[in-house]
Tab-separated table of N, CA and C in Angstrom:
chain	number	residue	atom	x	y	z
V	1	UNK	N	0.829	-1.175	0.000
V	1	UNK	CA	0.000	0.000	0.000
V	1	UNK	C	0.872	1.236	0.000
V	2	UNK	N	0.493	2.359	-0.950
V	2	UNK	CA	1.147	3.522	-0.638
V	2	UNK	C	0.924	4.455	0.355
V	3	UNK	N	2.089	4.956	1.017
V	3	UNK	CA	1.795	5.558	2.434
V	3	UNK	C	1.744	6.980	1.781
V	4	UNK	N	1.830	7.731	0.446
V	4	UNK	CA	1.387	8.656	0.483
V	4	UNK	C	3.049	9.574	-0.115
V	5	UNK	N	3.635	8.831	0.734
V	5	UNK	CA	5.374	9.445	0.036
V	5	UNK	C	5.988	8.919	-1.217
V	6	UNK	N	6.594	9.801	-1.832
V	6	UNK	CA	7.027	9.781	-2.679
V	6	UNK	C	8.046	9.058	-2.918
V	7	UNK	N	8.781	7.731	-4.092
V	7	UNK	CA	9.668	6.876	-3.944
V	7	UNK	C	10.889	8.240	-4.366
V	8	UNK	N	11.733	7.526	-4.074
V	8	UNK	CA	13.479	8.494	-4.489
V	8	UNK	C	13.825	7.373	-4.951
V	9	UNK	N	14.360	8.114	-6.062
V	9	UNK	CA	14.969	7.197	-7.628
V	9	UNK	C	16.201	6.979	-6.394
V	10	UNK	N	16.663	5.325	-7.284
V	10	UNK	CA	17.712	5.017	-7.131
V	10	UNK	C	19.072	6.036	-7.669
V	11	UNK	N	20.241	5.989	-6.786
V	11	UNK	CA	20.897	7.487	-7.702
V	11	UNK	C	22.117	6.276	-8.418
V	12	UNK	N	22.235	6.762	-9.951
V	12	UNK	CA	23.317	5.827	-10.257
V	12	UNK	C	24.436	6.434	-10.163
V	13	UNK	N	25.586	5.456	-10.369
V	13	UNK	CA	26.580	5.291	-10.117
V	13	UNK	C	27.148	5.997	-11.181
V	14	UNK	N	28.451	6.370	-10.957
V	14	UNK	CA	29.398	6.805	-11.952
V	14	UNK	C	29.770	5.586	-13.401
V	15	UNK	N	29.637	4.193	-12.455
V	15	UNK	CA	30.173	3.213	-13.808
V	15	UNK	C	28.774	3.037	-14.536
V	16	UNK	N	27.934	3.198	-14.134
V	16	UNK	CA	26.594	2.841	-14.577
V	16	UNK	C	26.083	3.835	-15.845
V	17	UNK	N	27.303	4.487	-15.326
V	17	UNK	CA	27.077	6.096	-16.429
V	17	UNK	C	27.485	6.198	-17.751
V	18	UNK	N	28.793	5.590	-17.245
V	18	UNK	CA	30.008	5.192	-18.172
V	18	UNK	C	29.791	4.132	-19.230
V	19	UNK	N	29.299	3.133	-18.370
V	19	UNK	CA	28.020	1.928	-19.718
V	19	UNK	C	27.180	2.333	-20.468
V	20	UNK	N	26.375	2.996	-19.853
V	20	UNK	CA	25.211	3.922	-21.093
V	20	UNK	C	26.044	4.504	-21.821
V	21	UNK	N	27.264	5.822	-21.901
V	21	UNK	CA	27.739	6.146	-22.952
V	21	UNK	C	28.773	5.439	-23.667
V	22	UNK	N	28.934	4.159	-23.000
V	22	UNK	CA	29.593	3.372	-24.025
V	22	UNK	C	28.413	2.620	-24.972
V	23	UNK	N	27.672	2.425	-24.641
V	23	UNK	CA	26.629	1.587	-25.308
V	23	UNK	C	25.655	2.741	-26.211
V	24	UNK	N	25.824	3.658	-25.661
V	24	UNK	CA	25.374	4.982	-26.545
V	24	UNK	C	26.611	4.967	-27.683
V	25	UNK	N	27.874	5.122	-27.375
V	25	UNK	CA	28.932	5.441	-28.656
V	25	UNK	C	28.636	4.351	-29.588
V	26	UNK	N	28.233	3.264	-28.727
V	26	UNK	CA	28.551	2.511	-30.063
V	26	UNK	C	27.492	1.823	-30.546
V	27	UNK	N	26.121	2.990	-30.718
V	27	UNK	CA	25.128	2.484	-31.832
V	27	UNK	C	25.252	4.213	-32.483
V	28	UNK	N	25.964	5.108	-32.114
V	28	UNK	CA	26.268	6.307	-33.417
V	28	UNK	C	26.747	5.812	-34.677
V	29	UNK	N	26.658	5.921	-35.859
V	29	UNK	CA	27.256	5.456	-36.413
V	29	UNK	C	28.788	6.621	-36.360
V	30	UNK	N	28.826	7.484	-36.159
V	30	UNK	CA	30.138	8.483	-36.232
V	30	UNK	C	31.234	8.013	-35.366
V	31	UNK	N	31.019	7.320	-33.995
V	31	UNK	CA	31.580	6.747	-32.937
V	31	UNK	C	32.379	5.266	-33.646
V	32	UNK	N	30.823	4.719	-34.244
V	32	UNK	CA	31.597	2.955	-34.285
V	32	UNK	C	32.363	3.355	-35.886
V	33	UNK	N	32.656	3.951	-36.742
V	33	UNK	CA	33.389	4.145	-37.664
V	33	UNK	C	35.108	4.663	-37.492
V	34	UNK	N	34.985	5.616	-35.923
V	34	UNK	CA	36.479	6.264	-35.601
V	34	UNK	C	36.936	4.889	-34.490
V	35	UNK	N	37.997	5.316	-34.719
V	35	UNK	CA	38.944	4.418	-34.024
V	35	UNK	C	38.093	4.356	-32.685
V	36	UNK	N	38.607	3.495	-31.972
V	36	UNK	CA	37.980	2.376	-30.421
V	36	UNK	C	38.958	3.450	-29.689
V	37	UNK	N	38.839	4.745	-29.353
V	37	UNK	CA	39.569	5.440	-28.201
V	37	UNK	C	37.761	6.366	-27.657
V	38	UNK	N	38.119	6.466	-26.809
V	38	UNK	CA	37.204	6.663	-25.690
V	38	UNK	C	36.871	8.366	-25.885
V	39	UNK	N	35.462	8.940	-26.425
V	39	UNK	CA	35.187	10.133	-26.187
V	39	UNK	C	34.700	10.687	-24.991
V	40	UNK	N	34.513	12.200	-24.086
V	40	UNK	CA	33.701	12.289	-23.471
V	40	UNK	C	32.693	12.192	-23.486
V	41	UNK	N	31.605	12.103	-22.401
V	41	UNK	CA	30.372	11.743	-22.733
V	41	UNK	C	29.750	12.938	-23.090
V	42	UNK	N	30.196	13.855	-23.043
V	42	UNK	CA	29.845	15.278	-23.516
V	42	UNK	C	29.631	15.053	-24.888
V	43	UNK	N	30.846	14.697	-25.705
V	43	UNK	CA	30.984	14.891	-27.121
V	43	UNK	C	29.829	13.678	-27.473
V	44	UNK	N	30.193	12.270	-27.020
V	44	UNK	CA	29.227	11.302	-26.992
V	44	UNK	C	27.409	11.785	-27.623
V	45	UNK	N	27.256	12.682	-26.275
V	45	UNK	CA	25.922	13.211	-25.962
V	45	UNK	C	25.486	14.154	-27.139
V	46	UNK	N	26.794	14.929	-27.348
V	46	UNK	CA	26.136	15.521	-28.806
V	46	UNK	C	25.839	15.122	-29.842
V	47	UNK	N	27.470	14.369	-30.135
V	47	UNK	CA	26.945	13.578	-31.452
V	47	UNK	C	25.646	12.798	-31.679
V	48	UNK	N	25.374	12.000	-30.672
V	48	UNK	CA	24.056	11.572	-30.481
V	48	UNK	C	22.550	12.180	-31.254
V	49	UNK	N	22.933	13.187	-30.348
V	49	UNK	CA	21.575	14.342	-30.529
V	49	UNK	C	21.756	14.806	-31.976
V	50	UNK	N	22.931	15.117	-32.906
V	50	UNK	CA	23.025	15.540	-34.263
V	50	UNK	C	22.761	14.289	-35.063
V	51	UNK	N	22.900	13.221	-34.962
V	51	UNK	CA	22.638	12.077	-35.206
V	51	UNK	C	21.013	11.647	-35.166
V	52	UNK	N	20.256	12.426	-34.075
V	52	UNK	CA	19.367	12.069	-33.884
V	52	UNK	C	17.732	13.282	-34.984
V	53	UNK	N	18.631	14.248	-35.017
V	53	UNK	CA	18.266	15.377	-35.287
V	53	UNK	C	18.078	15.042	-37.199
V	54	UNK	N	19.222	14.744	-37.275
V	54	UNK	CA	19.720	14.024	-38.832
V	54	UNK	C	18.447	12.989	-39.600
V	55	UNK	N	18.496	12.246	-38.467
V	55	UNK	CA	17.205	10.839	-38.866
V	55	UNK	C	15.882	11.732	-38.895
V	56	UNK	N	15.675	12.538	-38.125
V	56	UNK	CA	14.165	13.379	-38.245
V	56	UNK	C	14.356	14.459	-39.174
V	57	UNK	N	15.362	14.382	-40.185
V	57	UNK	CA	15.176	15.164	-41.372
V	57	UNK	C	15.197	14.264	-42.338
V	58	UNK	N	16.073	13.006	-41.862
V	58	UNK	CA	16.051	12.196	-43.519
V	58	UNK	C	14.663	11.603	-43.157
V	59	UNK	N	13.892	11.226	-42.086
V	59	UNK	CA	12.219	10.756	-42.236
V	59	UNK	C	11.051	12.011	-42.596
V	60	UNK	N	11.611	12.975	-42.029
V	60	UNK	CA	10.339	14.084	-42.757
V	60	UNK	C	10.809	14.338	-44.206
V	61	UNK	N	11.820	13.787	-44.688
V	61	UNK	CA	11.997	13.994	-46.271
V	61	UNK	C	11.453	12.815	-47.042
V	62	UNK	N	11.440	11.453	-46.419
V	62	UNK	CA	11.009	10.448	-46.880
V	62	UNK	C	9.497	10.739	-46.940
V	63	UNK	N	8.861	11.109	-45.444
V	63	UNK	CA	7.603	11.439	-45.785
V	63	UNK	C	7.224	12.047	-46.803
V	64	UNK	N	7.367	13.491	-46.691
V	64	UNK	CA	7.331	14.122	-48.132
V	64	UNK	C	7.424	13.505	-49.500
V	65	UNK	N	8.477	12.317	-49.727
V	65	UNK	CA	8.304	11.703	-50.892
V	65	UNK	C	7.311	10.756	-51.387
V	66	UNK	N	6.914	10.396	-49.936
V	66	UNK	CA	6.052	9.033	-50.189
V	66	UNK	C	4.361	10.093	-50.365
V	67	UNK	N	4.301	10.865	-49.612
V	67	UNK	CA	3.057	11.917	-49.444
V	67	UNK	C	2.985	12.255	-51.242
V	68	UNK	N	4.552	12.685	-52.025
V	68	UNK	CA	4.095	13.314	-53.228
V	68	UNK	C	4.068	12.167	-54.608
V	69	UNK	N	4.496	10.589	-54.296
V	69	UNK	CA	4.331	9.784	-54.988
V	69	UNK	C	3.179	9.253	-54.711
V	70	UNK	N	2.457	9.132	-53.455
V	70	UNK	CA	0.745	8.822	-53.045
V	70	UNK	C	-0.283	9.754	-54.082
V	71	UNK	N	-0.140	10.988	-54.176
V	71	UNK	CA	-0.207	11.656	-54.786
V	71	UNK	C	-0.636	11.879	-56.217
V	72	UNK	N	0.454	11.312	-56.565
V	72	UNK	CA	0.536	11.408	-58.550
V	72	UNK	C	0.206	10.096	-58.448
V	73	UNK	N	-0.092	9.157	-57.614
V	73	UNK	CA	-0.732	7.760	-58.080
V	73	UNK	C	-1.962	7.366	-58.250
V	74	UNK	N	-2.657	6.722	-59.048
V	74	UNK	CA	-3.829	6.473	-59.318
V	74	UNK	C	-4.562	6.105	-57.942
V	75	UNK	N	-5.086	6.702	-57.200
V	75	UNK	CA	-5.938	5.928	-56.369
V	75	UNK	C	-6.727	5.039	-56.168
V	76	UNK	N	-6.887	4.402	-57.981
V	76	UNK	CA	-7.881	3.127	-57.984
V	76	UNK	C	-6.647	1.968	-58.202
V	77	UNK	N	-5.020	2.206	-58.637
V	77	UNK	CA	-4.790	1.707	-59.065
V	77	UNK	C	-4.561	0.236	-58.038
V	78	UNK	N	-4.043	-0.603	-58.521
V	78	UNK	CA	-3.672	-1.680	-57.357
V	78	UNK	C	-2.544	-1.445	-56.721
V	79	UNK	N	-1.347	-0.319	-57.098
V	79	UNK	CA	-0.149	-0.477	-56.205
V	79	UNK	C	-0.639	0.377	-55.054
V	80	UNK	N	-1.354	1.556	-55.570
V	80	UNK	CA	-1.485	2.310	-54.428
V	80	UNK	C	-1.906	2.013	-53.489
V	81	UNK	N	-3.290	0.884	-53.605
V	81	UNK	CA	-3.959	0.156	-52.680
V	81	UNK	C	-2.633	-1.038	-51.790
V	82	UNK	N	-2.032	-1.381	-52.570
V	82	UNK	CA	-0.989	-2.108	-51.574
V	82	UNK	C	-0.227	-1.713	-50.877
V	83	UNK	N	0.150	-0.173	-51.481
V	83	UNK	CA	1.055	0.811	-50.775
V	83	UNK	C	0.423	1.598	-49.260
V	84	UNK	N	-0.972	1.882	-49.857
V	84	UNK	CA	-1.312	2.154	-48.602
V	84	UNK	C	-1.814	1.441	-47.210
V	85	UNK	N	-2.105	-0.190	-47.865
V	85	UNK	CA	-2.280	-1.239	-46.846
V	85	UNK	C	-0.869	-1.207	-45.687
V	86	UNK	N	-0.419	-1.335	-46.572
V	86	UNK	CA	1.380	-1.419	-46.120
V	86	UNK	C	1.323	-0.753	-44.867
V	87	UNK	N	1.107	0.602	-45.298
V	87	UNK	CA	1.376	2.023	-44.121
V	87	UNK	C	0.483	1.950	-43.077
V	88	UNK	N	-0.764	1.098	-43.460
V	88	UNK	CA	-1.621	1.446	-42.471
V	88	UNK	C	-1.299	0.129	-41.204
């Protein structure tokens, strides 16, 4: 039963820290391409975020393409109908 107080996060650890940004470096692709020497987690943290920033421009551009080939496609035709099963 809850007595009404609030839980307090566990506080992590310094190595616990150090694992996430190793396991963060090495799904960047900018990280796992440079040599195996150790960035801060600073730099880590950015690249990340430009990395992350990157994918939500190459998907709002994909959108856009698929939005302007939906588009110019026949709406009775049969691909479109498979194309849009797909998405849905």
């Amino acid at each position: 039963m809850s007595s009404g107080r609030s839980r307090v996060p566990k506080k992590i650890t310094e190595e616990e820290i150090n694992d996430l940004i190793s396991r963060l470096q090495a799904l960047v692709p900018e990280r796992r391409t440079e040599s195996l020497s150790r960035a801060s987690a600073s730099v880590v943290l950015k690249e990340t975020c430009n990395y992350i920033r990157r994918l939500h421009r190459e998907l709002d551009s994909l959108n856009e393409q698929l939005a302007h080939l939906l588009e110019n496609m026949d709406s009775s035709g049969a691909e479109a109908e498979i194309i849009k099963n797909l998405l849905m």
